[in-house]
PDB file of N, CA and C in Angstrom:
ATOM      1  N   GLU M   8     -40.485 102.781 -22.892  1.00 91.00           N
ATOM      2  CA  GLU M   8     -39.997 102.937 -21.540  1.00 91.00           C
ATOM      3  C   GLU M   8     -38.821 101.984 -21.331  1.00 91.00           C
ATOM      4  N   TRP M   9     -37.696 102.516 -20.885  1.00 95.00           N
ATOM      5  CA  TRP M   9     -36.462 101.755 -20.734  1.00 95.00           C
ATOM      6  C   TRP M   9     -36.129 101.550 -19.266  1.00 95.00           C
ATOM      7  N   LEU M  10     -35.634 100.367 -18.951  1.00 95.00           N
ATOM      8  CA  LEU M  10     -35.189 100.019 -17.609  1.00 95.00           C
ATOM      9  C   LEU M  10     -33.678  99.849 -17.648  1.00 95.00           C
ATOM     10  N   SER M  11     -32.967 100.628 -16.836  1.00 95.00           N
ATOM     11  CA  SER M  11     -31.516 100.510 -16.778  1.00 95.00           C
ATOM     12  C   SER M  11     -31.124  99.194 -16.123  1.00 95.00           C
ATOM     13  N   LEU M  12     -30.235  98.466 -16.766  1.00 96.00           N
ATOM     14  CA  LEU M  12     -29.680  97.243 -16.185  1.00 96.00           C
ATOM     15  C   LEU M  12     -28.406  97.538 -15.411  1.00 96.00           C
ATOM     16  N   GLY M  13     -27.801  98.685 -15.668  1.00 95.00           N
ATOM     17  CA  GLY M  13     -26.613  99.100 -14.949  1.00 95.00           C
ATOM     18  C   GLY M  13     -25.417  99.313 -15.857  1.00 95.00           C
ATOM     19  N   VAL M  14     -24.298  99.595 -15.203  1.00 96.00           N
ATOM     20  CA  VAL M  14     -23.025  99.776 -15.884  1.00 96.00           C
ATOM     21  C   VAL M  14     -22.107  98.659 -15.411  1.00 96.00           C
ATOM     22  N   PHE M  15     -21.469  97.999 -16.360  1.00 95.00           N
ATOM     23  CA  PHE M  15     -20.649  96.829 -16.073  1.00 95.00           C
ATOM     24  C   PHE M  15     -19.263  96.990 -16.667  1.00 95.00           C
ATOM     25  N   ALA M  16     -18.250  96.577 -15.911  1.00 94.00           N
ATOM     26  CA  ALA M  16     -16.897  96.468 -16.444  1.00 94.00           C
ATOM     27  C   ALA M  16     -16.720  95.041 -16.942  1.00 94.00           C
ATOM     28  N   MET M  17     -16.092  94.892 -18.080  1.00 94.00           N
ATOM     29  CA  MET M  17     -15.850  93.570 -18.648  1.00 94.00           C
ATOM     30  C   MET M  17     -14.403  93.201 -18.357  1.00 94.00           C
ATOM     31  N   THR M  18     -14.206  92.063 -17.679  1.00 92.00           N
ATOM     32  CA  THR M  18     -12.866  91.619 -17.316  1.00 92.00           C
ATOM     33  C   THR M  18     -12.661  90.184 -17.773  1.00 92.00           C
ATOM     34  N   GLN M  19     -11.397  89.798 -17.847  1.00 86.00           N
ATOM     35  CA  GLN M  19     -11.075  88.433 -18.239  1.00 86.00           C
ATOM     36  C   GLN M  19     -10.053  87.869 -17.269  1.00 86.00           C
ATOM     37  N   GLY M  20     -10.245  86.619 -16.890  1.00 75.00           N
ATOM     38  CA  GLY M  20      -9.291  85.950 -16.015  1.00 75.00           C
ATOM     39  C   GLY M  20      -9.211  86.610 -14.652  1.00 75.00           C
ATOM     40  N   GLU M  21      -7.993  86.904 -14.231  1.00 72.00           N
ATOM     41  CA  GLU M  21      -7.743  87.467 -12.905  1.00 72.00           C
ATOM     42  C   GLU M  21      -7.714  88.994 -12.894  1.00 72.00           C
ATOM     43  N   GLN M  22      -8.090  89.621 -13.993  1.00 69.00           N
ATOM     44  CA  GLN M  22      -8.093  91.081 -14.039  1.00 69.00           C
ATOM     45  C   GLN M  22      -8.965  91.644 -12.929  1.00 69.00           C
ATOM     46  N   ALA M  23      -8.475  92.681 -12.265  1.00 65.00           N
ATOM     47  CA  ALA M  23      -9.264  93.340 -11.224  1.00 65.00           C
ATOM     48  C   ALA M  23     -10.079  94.480 -11.803  1.00 65.00           C
ATOM     49  N   ASN M  24      -9.538  95.151 -12.806  1.00 72.00           N
ATOM     50  CA  ASN M  24     -10.228  96.279 -13.430  1.00 72.00           C
ATOM     51  C   ASN M  24     -10.347  96.033 -14.922  1.00 72.00           C
ATOM     52  N   GLY M  25     -11.430  96.543 -15.483  1.00 79.00           N
ATOM     53  CA  GLY M  25     -11.616  96.409 -16.921  1.00 79.00           C
ATOM     54  C   GLY M  25     -11.559  97.764 -17.599  1.00 79.00           C
ATOM     55  N   ASN M  26     -11.036  97.789 -18.801  1.00 89.00           N
ATOM     56  CA  ASN M  26     -11.004  99.010 -19.596  1.00 89.00           C
ATOM     57  C   ASN M  26     -12.220  99.121 -20.496  1.00 89.00           C
ATOM     58  N   ASP M  27     -13.041  98.074 -20.509  1.00 94.00           N
ATOM     59  CA  ASP M  27     -14.225  98.036 -21.355  1.00 94.00           C
ATOM     60  C   ASP M  27     -15.463  98.095 -20.472  1.00 94.00           C
ATOM     61  N   LEU M  28     -16.350  99.057 -20.737  1.00 96.00           N
ATOM     62  CA  LEU M  28     -17.558  99.236 -19.937  1.00 96.00           C
ATOM     63  C   LEU M  28     -18.797  99.137 -20.816  1.00 96.00           C
ATOM     64  N   PHE M  29     -19.829  98.489 -20.285  1.00 97.00           N
ATOM     65  CA  PHE M  29     -21.128  98.445 -20.937  1.00 97.00           C
ATOM     66  C   PHE M  29     -22.139  99.155 -20.054  1.00 97.00           C
ATOM     67  N   GLN M  30     -22.910 100.059 -20.639  1.00 97.00           N
ATOM     68  CA  GLN M  30     -24.066 100.657 -19.990  1.00 97.00           C
ATOM     69  C   GLN M  30     -25.258 100.059 -20.732  1.00 97.00           C
ATOM     70  N   LEU M  31     -26.092  99.262 -20.026  1.00 97.00           N
ATOM     71  CA  LEU M  31     -27.154  98.509 -20.689  1.00 97.00           C
ATOM     72  C   LEU M  31     -28.521  98.880 -20.153  1.00 97.00           C
ATOM     73  N   ALA M  32     -29.499  98.882 -21.049  1.00 98.00           N
ATOM     74  CA  ALA M  32     -30.899  99.105 -20.698  1.00 98.00           C
ATOM     75  C   ALA M  32     -31.760  98.188 -21.559  1.00 98.00           C
ATOM     76  N   VAL M  33     -32.964  97.864 -21.067  1.00 97.00           N
ATOM     77  CA  VAL M  33     -33.883  96.979 -21.788  1.00 97.00           C
ATOM     78  C   VAL M  33     -35.273  97.603 -21.776  1.00 97.00           C
ATOM     79  N   ASN M  34     -36.053  97.375 -22.844  1.00 97.00           N
ATOM     80  CA  ASN M  34     -37.448  97.835 -22.838  1.00 97.00           C
ATOM     81  C   ASN M  34     -38.377  96.638 -22.693  1.00 97.00           C
ATOM     82  N   LYS M  35     -39.675  96.898 -22.647  1.00 95.00           N
ATOM     83  CA  LYS M  35     -40.658  95.837 -22.396  1.00 95.00           C
ATOM     84  C   LYS M  35     -40.686  94.772 -23.482  1.00 95.00           C
ATOM     85  N   SER M  36     -40.312  95.128 -24.689  1.00 96.00           N
ATOM     86  CA  SER M  36     -40.318  94.135 -25.764  1.00 96.00           C
ATOM     87  C   SER M  36     -39.020  93.336 -25.820  1.00 96.00           C
ATOM     88  N   GLY M  37     -38.073  93.614 -24.913  1.00 97.00           N
ATOM     89  CA  GLY M  37     -36.844  92.839 -24.856  1.00 97.00           C
ATOM     90  C   GLY M  37     -35.680  93.400 -25.658  1.00 97.00           C
ATOM     91  N   MET M  38     -35.846  94.598 -26.222  1.00 98.00           N
ATOM     92  CA  MET M  38     -34.737  95.220 -26.944  1.00 98.00           C
ATOM     93  C   MET M  38     -33.703  95.729 -25.946  1.00 98.00           C
ATOM     94  N   ILE M  39     -32.439  95.525 -26.247  1.00 98.00           N
ATOM     95  CA  ILE M  39     -31.341  96.025 -25.427  1.00 98.00           C
ATOM     96  C   ILE M  39     -30.653  97.153 -26.179  1.00 98.00           C
ATOM     97  N   ARG M  40     -30.421  98.241 -25.465  1.00 98.00           N
ATOM     98  CA  ARG M  40     -29.682  99.379 -26.010  1.00 98.00           C
ATOM     99  C   ARG M  40     -28.742  99.880 -24.928  1.00 98.00           C
ATOM    100  N   GLY M  41     -27.806 100.686 -25.319  1.00 98.00           N
ATOM    101  CA  GLY M  41     -26.874 101.257 -24.365  1.00 98.00           C
ATOM    102  C   GLY M  41     -25.624 101.734 -25.060  1.00 98.00           C
ATOM    103  N   ASN M  42     -24.542 101.738 -24.300  1.00 98.00           N
ATOM    104  CA  ASN M  42     -23.269 102.209 -24.811  1.00 98.00           C
ATOM    105  C   ASN M  42     -22.145 101.289 -24.368  1.00 98.00           C
ATOM    106  N   TYR M  43     -21.142 101.214 -25.215  1.00 97.00           N
ATOM    107  CA  TYR M  43     -19.888 100.535 -24.897  1.00 97.00           C
ATOM    108  C   TYR M  43     -18.829 101.625 -24.841  1.00 97.00           C
ATOM    109  N   TYR M  44     -18.042 101.622 -23.771  1.00 97.00           N
ATOM    110  CA  TYR M  44     -16.981 102.614 -23.622  1.00 97.00           C
ATOM    111  C   TYR M  44     -15.648 101.902 -23.454  1.00 97.00           C
ATOM    112  N   ASN M  45     -14.653 102.286 -24.246  1.00 95.00           N
ATOM    113  CA  ASN M  45     -13.298 101.762 -24.126  1.00 95.00           C
ATOM    114  C   ASN M  45     -12.435 102.854 -23.516  1.00 95.00           C
ATOM    115  N   ALA M  46     -11.965 102.625 -22.278  1.00 93.00           N
ATOM    116  CA  ALA M  46     -11.190 103.630 -21.556  1.00 93.00           C
ATOM    117  C   ALA M  46      -9.814 103.870 -22.180  1.00 93.00           C
ATOM    118  N   LEU M  47      -9.242 102.859 -22.833  1.00 93.00           N
ATOM    119  CA  LEU M  47      -7.914 103.033 -23.437  1.00 93.00           C
ATOM    120  C   LEU M  47      -7.943 103.978 -24.632  1.00 93.00           C
ATOM    121  N   THR M  48      -9.002 103.870 -25.428  1.00 94.00           N
ATOM    122  CA  THR M  48      -9.113 104.714 -26.620  1.00 94.00           C
ATOM    123  C   THR M  48     -10.051 105.895 -26.411  1.00 94.00           C
ATOM    124  N   ASP M  49     -10.715 105.958 -25.245  1.00 96.00           N
ATOM    125  CA  ASP M  49     -11.677 107.014 -24.905  1.00 96.00           C
ATOM    126  C   ASP M  49     -12.754 107.145 -25.988  1.00 96.00           C
ATOM    127  N   THR M  50     -13.302 105.982 -26.386  1.00 96.00           N
ATOM    128  CA  THR M  50     -14.354 105.980 -27.407  1.00 96.00           C
ATOM    129  C   THR M  50     -15.630 105.344 -26.857  1.00 96.00           C
ATOM    130  N   THR M  51     -16.753 105.862 -27.315  1.00 97.00           N
ATOM    131  CA  THR M  51     -18.066 105.339 -26.946  1.00 97.00           C
ATOM    132  C   THR M  51     -18.801 104.944 -28.215  1.00 97.00           C
ATOM    133  N   VAL M  52     -19.384 103.738 -28.201  1.00 97.00           N
ATOM    134  CA  VAL M  52     -20.084 103.196 -29.366  1.00 97.00           C
ATOM    135  C   VAL M  52     -21.424 102.640 -28.882  1.00 97.00           C
ATOM    136  N   PRO M  53     -22.498 102.794 -29.666  1.00 98.00           N
ATOM    137  CA  PRO M  53     -23.798 102.263 -29.241  1.00 98.00           C
ATOM    138  C   PRO M  53     -23.845 100.739 -29.222  1.00 98.00           C
ATOM    139  N   VAL M  54     -24.695 100.214 -28.346  1.00 98.00           N
ATOM    140  CA  VAL M  54     -24.927  98.780 -28.184  1.00 98.00           C
ATOM    141  C   VAL M  54     -26.315  98.458 -28.716  1.00 98.00           C
ATOM    142  N   TYR M  55     -26.445  97.331 -29.441  1.00 98.00           N
ATOM    143  CA  TYR M  55     -27.725  96.873 -29.983  1.00 98.00           C
ATOM    144  C   TYR M  55     -27.900  95.397 -29.660  1.00 98.00           C
ATOM    145  N   GLY M  56     -29.061  95.033 -29.166  1.00 97.00           N
ATOM    146  CA  GLY M  56     -29.284  93.626 -28.883  1.00 97.00           C
ATOM    147  C   GLY M  56     -30.703  93.348 -28.451  1.00 97.00           C
ATOM    148  N   SER M  57     -30.913  92.135 -27.919  1.00 98.00           N
ATOM    149  CA  SER M  57     -32.256  91.749 -27.470  1.00 98.00           C
ATOM    150  C   SER M  57     -32.153  90.581 -26.505  1.00 98.00           C
ATOM    151  N   VAL M  58     -33.282  90.335 -25.847  1.00 98.00           N
ATOM    152  CA  VAL M  58     -33.414  89.199 -24.944  1.00 98.00           C
ATOM    153  C   VAL M  58     -34.295  88.173 -25.632  1.00 98.00           C
ATOM    154  N   ASP M  59     -33.810  86.931 -25.757  1.00 96.00           N
ATOM    155  CA  ASP M  59     -34.618  85.856 -26.317  1.00 96.00           C
ATOM    156  C   ASP M  59     -35.669  85.467 -25.275  1.00 96.00           C
ATOM    157  N   GLN M  60     -36.937  85.582 -25.632  1.00 94.00           N
ATOM    158  CA  GLN M  60     -38.018  85.345 -24.676  1.00 94.00           C
ATOM    159  C   GLN M  60     -38.061  83.907 -24.171  1.00 94.00           C
ATOM    160  N   ARG M  61     -37.706  82.952 -25.009  1.00 95.00           N
ATOM    161  CA  ARG M  61     -37.741  81.542 -24.594  1.00 95.00           C
ATOM    162  C   ARG M  61     -36.567  81.165 -23.698  1.00 95.00           C
ATOM    163  N   SER M  62     -35.360  81.502 -24.124  1.00 96.00           N
ATOM    164  CA  SER M  62     -34.174  81.072 -23.387  1.00 96.00           C
ATOM    165  C   SER M  62     -33.749  82.058 -22.296  1.00 96.00           C
ATOM    166  N   GLN M  63     -34.284  83.283 -22.360  1.00 96.00           N
ATOM    167  CA  GLN M  63     -33.909  84.354 -21.430  1.00 96.00           C
ATOM    168  C   GLN M  63     -32.420  84.691 -21.518  1.00 96.00           C
ATOM    169  N   ARG M  64     -31.853  84.523 -22.708  1.00 97.00           N
ATOM    170  CA  ARG M  64     -30.466  84.916 -22.956  1.00 97.00           C
ATOM    171  C   ARG M  64     -30.450  86.299 -23.573  1.00 97.00           C
ATOM    172  N   ALA M  65     -29.600  87.152 -23.040  1.00 98.00           N
ATOM    173  CA  ALA M  65     -29.406  88.492 -23.590  1.00 98.00           C
ATOM    174  C   ALA M  65     -28.185  88.448 -24.503  1.00 98.00           C
ATOM    175  N   ALA M  66     -28.310  89.002 -25.681  1.00 98.00           N
ATOM    176  CA  ALA M  66     -27.193  89.043 -26.632  1.00 98.00           C
ATOM    177  C   ALA M  66     -27.144  90.428 -27.261  1.00 98.00           C
ATOM    178  N   TRP M  67     -25.923  90.959 -27.441  1.00 98.00           N
ATOM    179  CA  TRP M  67     -25.801  92.289 -28.013  1.00 98.00           C
ATOM    180  C   TRP M  67     -24.492  92.408 -28.785  1.00 98.00           C
ATOM    181  N   THR M  68     -24.473  93.392 -29.660  1.00 97.00           N
ATOM    182  CA  THR M  68     -23.293  93.707 -30.453  1.00 97.00           C
ATOM    183  C   THR M  68     -22.929  95.168 -30.191  1.00 97.00           C
ATOM    184  N   VAL M  69     -21.752  95.549 -30.639  1.00 97.00           N
ATOM    185  CA  VAL M  69     -21.262  96.905 -30.435  1.00 97.00           C
ATOM    186  C   VAL M  69     -21.110  97.579 -31.786  1.00 97.00           C
ATOM    187  N   GLY M  70     -21.752  98.735 -31.928  1.00 93.00           N
ATOM    188  CA  GLY M  70     -21.665  99.492 -33.177  1.00 93.00           C
ATOM    189  C   GLY M  70     -22.123  98.664 -34.354  1.00 93.00           C
ATOM    190  N   GLY M  71     -21.426  98.768 -35.457  1.00 86.00           N
ATOM    191  CA  GLY M  71     -21.772  98.011 -36.657  1.00 86.00           C
ATOM    192  C   GLY M  71     -21.065  96.673 -36.757  1.00 86.00           C
ATOM    193  N   ARG M  72     -20.309  96.315 -35.723  1.00 84.00           N
ATOM    194  CA  ARG M  72     -19.529  95.069 -35.753  1.00 84.00           C
ATOM    195  C   ARG M  72     -20.419  93.897 -35.345  1.00 84.00           C
ATOM    196  N   ARG M  73     -20.856  93.127 -36.306  1.00 87.00           N
ATOM    197  CA  ARG M  73     -21.751  91.997 -36.050  1.00 87.00           C
ATOM    198  C   ARG M  73     -21.015  90.682 -35.813  1.00 87.00           C
ATOM    199  N   GLU M  74     -19.694  90.656 -36.070  1.00 90.00           N
ATOM    200  CA  GLU M  74     -18.960  89.398 -35.920  1.00 90.00           C
ATOM    201  C   GLU M  74     -18.627  89.088 -34.458  1.00 90.00           C
ATOM    202  N   ARG M  75     -18.710  90.083 -33.558  1.00 94.00           N
ATOM    203  CA  ARG M  75     -18.477  89.837 -32.132  1.00 94.00           C
ATOM    204  C   ARG M  75     -19.805  90.009 -31.388  1.00 94.00           C
ATOM    205  N   VAL M  76     -20.251  88.918 -30.743  1.00 97.00           N
ATOM    206  CA  VAL M  76     -21.535  88.926 -30.028  1.00 97.00           C
ATOM    207  C   VAL M  76     -21.276  88.645 -28.558  1.00 97.00           C
ATOM    208  N   PHE M  77     -21.861  89.473 -27.702  1.00 97.00           N
ATOM    209  CA  PHE M  77     -21.755  89.327 -26.255  1.00 97.00           C
ATOM    210  C   PHE M  77     -23.042  88.690 -25.768  1.00 97.00           C
ATOM    211  N   GLU M  78     -22.939  87.700 -24.861  1.00 97.00           N
ATOM    212  CA  GLU M  78     -24.118  86.943 -24.440  1.00 97.00           C
ATOM    213  C   GLU M  78     -24.056  86.641 -22.948  1.00 97.00           C
ATOM    214  N   ALA M  79     -25.191  86.849 -22.268  1.00 97.00           N
ATOM    215  CA  ALA M  79     -25.293  86.543 -20.833  1.00 97.00           C
ATOM    216  C   ALA M  79     -26.732  86.189 -20.509  1.00 97.00           C
ATOM    217  N   GLY M  80     -26.925  85.461 -19.436  1.00 97.00           N
ATOM    218  CA  GLY M  80     -28.276  85.195 -18.957  1.00 97.00           C
ATOM    219  C   GLY M  80     -28.908  86.495 -18.500  1.00 97.00           C
ATOM    220  N   PHE M  81     -30.129  86.767 -18.944  1.00 97.00           N
ATOM    221  CA  PHE M  81     -30.773  88.038 -18.616  1.00 97.00           C
ATOM    222  C   PHE M  81     -30.891  88.229 -17.104  1.00 97.00           C
ATOM    223  N   ALA M  82     -31.325  87.202 -16.383  1.00 96.00           N
ATOM    224  CA  ALA M  82     -31.464  87.310 -14.925  1.00 96.00           C
ATOM    225  C   ALA M  82     -30.119  87.574 -14.260  1.00 96.00           C
ATOM    226  N   ASN M  83     -29.039  87.074 -14.840  1.00 96.00           N
ATOM    227  CA  ASN M  83     -27.703  87.278 -14.270  1.00 96.00           C
ATOM    228  C   ASN M  83     -27.261  88.734 -14.322  1.00 96.00           C
ATOM    229  N   LEU M  84     -27.878  89.516 -15.210  1.00 96.00           N
ATOM    230  CA  LEU M  84     -27.508  90.928 -15.314  1.00 96.00           C
ATOM    231  C   LEU M  84     -27.996  91.745 -14.123  1.00 96.00           C
ATOM    232  N   SER M  85     -28.760  91.128 -13.235  1.00 94.00           N
ATOM    233  CA  SER M  85     -29.172  91.815 -12.010  1.00 94.00           C
ATOM    234  C   SER M  85     -28.194  91.534 -10.865  1.00 94.00           C
ATOM    235  N   GLN M  86     -27.216  90.668 -11.099  1.00 95.00           N
ATOM    236  CA  GLN M  86     -26.229  90.296 -10.083  1.00 95.00           C
ATOM    237  C   GLN M  86     -25.066  91.293 -10.070  1.00 95.00           C
ATOM    238  N   SER M  87     -24.285  91.265  -9.004  1.00 93.00           N
ATOM    239  CA  SER M  87     -23.120  92.150  -8.919  1.00 93.00           C
ATOM    240  C   SER M  87     -21.990  91.685  -9.834  1.00 93.00           C
ATOM    241  N   GLU M  88     -21.987  90.376 -10.153  1.00 93.00           N
ATOM    242  CA  GLU M  88     -20.976  89.830 -11.043  1.00 93.00           C
ATOM    243  C   GLU M  88     -21.544  88.610 -11.741  1.00 93.00           C
ATOM    244  N   THR M  89     -21.237  88.465 -13.017  1.00 94.00           N
ATOM    245  CA  THR M  89     -21.715  87.300 -13.758  1.00 94.00           C
ATOM    246  C   THR M  89     -20.743  86.967 -14.879  1.00 94.00           C
ATOM    247  N   THR M  90     -20.737  85.701 -15.273  1.00 95.00           N
ATOM    248  CA  THR M  90     -19.936  85.317 -16.433  1.00 95.00           C
ATOM    249  C   THR M  90     -20.737  85.625 -17.696  1.00 95.00           C
ATOM    250  N   MET M  91     -20.029  85.801 -18.773  1.00 96.00           N
ATOM    251  CA  MET M  91     -20.651  86.035 -20.073  1.00 96.00           C
ATOM    252  C   MET M  91     -19.798  85.366 -21.127  1.00 96.00           C
ATOM    253  N   LEU M  92     -20.388  85.153 -22.280  1.00 97.00           N
ATOM    254  CA  LEU M  92     -19.661  84.604 -23.418  1.00 97.00           C
ATOM    255  C   LEU M  92     -19.439  85.705 -24.444  1.00 97.00           C
ATOM    256  N   VAL M  93     -18.267  85.703 -25.032  1.00 96.00           N
ATOM    257  CA  VAL M  93     -17.963  86.599 -26.143  1.00 96.00           C
ATOM    258  C   VAL M  93     -17.669  85.709 -27.340  1.00 96.00           C
ATOM    259  N   HIS M  94     -18.533  85.801 -28.349  1.00 96.00           N
ATOM    260  CA  HIS M  94     -18.386  85.003 -29.570  1.00 96.00           C
ATOM    261  C   HIS M  94     -17.652  85.841 -30.613  1.00 96.00           C
ATOM    262  N   PHE M  95     -16.505  85.362 -31.055  1.00 94.00           N
ATOM    263  CA  PHE M  95     -15.721  86.009 -32.101  1.00 94.00           C
ATOM    264  C   PHE M  95     -15.992  85.255 -33.391  1.00 94.00           C
ATOM    265  N   GLY M  96     -17.055  85.631 -34.069  1.00 90.00           N
ATOM    266  CA  GLY M  96     -17.477  84.880 -35.239  1.00 90.00           C
ATOM    267  C   GLY M  96     -17.995  83.522 -34.802  1.00 90.00           C
ATOM    268  N   LYS M  97     -17.981  82.565 -35.708  1.00 89.00           N
ATOM    269  CA  LYS M  97     -18.468  81.220 -35.387  1.00 89.00           C
ATOM    270  C   LYS M  97     -17.351  80.293 -34.939  1.00 89.00           C
ATOM    271  N   GLU M  98     -16.118  80.756 -35.042  1.00 90.00           N
ATOM    272  CA  GLU M  98     -14.980  79.896 -34.780  1.00 90.00           C
ATOM    273  C   GLU M  98     -14.496  79.899 -33.343  1.00 90.00           C
ATOM    274  N   ARG M  99     -14.690  81.006 -32.595  1.00 95.00           N
ATOM    275  CA  ARG M  99     -14.048  81.120 -31.288  1.00 95.00           C
ATOM    276  C   ARG M  99     -14.978  81.794 -30.290  1.00 95.00           C
ATOM    277  N   THR M 100     -15.049  81.233 -29.080  1.00 96.00           N
ATOM    278  CA  THR M 100     -15.836  81.795 -27.984  1.00 96.00           C
ATOM    279  C   THR M 100     -14.964  81.822 -26.739  1.00 96.00           C
ATOM    280  N   GLN M 101     -15.044  82.934 -25.996  1.00 95.00           N
ATOM    281  CA  GLN M 101     -14.314  83.061 -24.742  1.00 95.00           C
ATOM    282  C   GLN M 101     -15.281  83.398 -23.620  1.00 95.00           C
ATOM    283  N   GLN M 102     -14.925  82.990 -22.406  1.00 95.00           N
ATOM    284  CA  GLN M 102     -15.718  83.352 -21.237  1.00 95.00           C
ATOM    285  C   GLN M 102     -15.064  84.548 -20.556  1.00 95.00           C
ATOM    286  N   TRP M 103     -15.847  85.600 -20.319  1.00 95.00           N
ATOM    287  CA  TRP M 103     -15.403  86.806 -19.648  1.00 95.00           C
ATOM    288  C   TRP M 103     -16.302  87.025 -18.439  1.00 95.00           C
ATOM    289  N   THR M 104     -16.023  88.053 -17.674  1.00 94.00           N
ATOM    290  CA  THR M 104     -16.820  88.383 -16.500  1.00 94.00           C
ATOM    291  C   THR M 104     -17.330  89.812 -16.617  1.00 94.00           C
ATOM    292  N   LEU M 105     -18.595  90.008 -16.265  1.00 94.00           N
ATOM    293  CA  LEU M 105     -19.166  91.346 -16.144  1.00 94.00           C
ATOM    294  C   LEU M 105     -19.269  91.671 -14.662  1.00 94.00           C
ATOM    295  N   VAL M 106     -18.719  92.809 -14.267  1.00 93.00           N
ATOM    296  CA  VAL M 106     -18.757  93.249 -12.883  1.00 93.00           C
ATOM    297  C   VAL M 106     -19.541  94.552 -12.817  1.00 93.00           C
ATOM    298  N   ARG M 107     -20.624  94.537 -12.042  1.00 93.00           N
ATOM    299  CA  ARG M 107     -21.463  95.728 -11.912  1.00 93.00           C
ATOM    300  C   ARG M 107     -20.665  96.830 -11.224  1.00 93.00           C
ATOM    301  N   MET M 108     -20.722  98.019 -11.797  1.00 90.00           N
ATOM    302  CA  MET M 108     -20.052  99.171 -11.213  1.00 90.00           C
ATOM    303  C   MET M 108     -20.917  99.729 -10.090  1.00 90.00           C
ATOM    304  N   ASP M 109     -20.296 100.070  -8.990  1.00 78.00           N
ATOM    305  CA  ASP M 109     -20.956 100.697  -7.855  1.00 78.00           C
ATOM    306  C   ASP M 109     -21.583 102.011  -8.320  1.00 78.00           C
ATOM    307  N   GLN M 110     -22.805 102.296  -7.879  1.00 63.00           N
ATOM    308  CA  GLN M 110     -23.485 103.523  -8.299  1.00 63.00           C
ATOM    309  C   GLN M 110     -22.692 104.762  -7.903  1.00 63.00           C
ATOM    310  N   SER M 111     -22.007 104.728  -6.772  1.00 57.00           N
ATOM    311  CA  SER M 111     -21.200 105.876  -6.385  1.00 57.00           C
ATOM    312  C   SER M 111     -20.030 106.061  -7.352  1.00 57.00           C
ATOM    313  N   THR M 112     -19.534 104.949  -7.916  1.00 45.00           N
ATOM    314  CA  THR M 112     -18.481 105.021  -8.925  1.00 45.00           C
ATOM    315  C   THR M 112     -19.032 105.581 -10.229  1.00 45.00           C
ATOM    316  N   GLU M 113     -20.268 105.181 -10.589  1.00 45.00           N
ATOM    317  CA  GLU M 113     -20.892 105.651 -11.832  1.00 45.00           C
ATOM    318  C   GLU M 113     -21.081 107.165 -11.813  1.00 45.00           C
ATOM    319  N   ALA M 114     -21.388 107.725 -10.653  1.00 46.00           N
ATOM    320  CA  ALA M 114     -21.684 109.149 -10.562  1.00 46.00           C
ATOM    321  C   ALA M 114     -20.440 110.013 -10.666  1.00 46.00           C
ATOM    322  N   LYS M 115     -19.256 109.425 -10.462  1.00 42.00           N
ATOM    323  CA  LYS M 115     -18.008 110.215 -10.482  1.00 42.00           C
ATOM    324  C   LYS M 115     -17.545 110.500 -11.872  1.00 42.00           C
TER     325      LYS M 115
END
């Protein structure tokens, strides 16, 4: 049984709109699944991840690319907006923002 966490646009800095969207869901065992959509390339790729039960951190990857890991506090994914970390391998990490898409926007 899966619980939808929502659809989020990923933005950086002062960006108002994001071209990268995550549709995320979680099951009772803490597995995260969903889709990543890139509006510029019109491509959709599956998302794979999990929630760490101790730290309550959600982490996921896109497709087969394991070198880029997206991470956010699990409870923060219920908010309209939250910061997240994007790890580019072990050498570089950036802070981005996830903005929940309005349900009326999702239906269009």
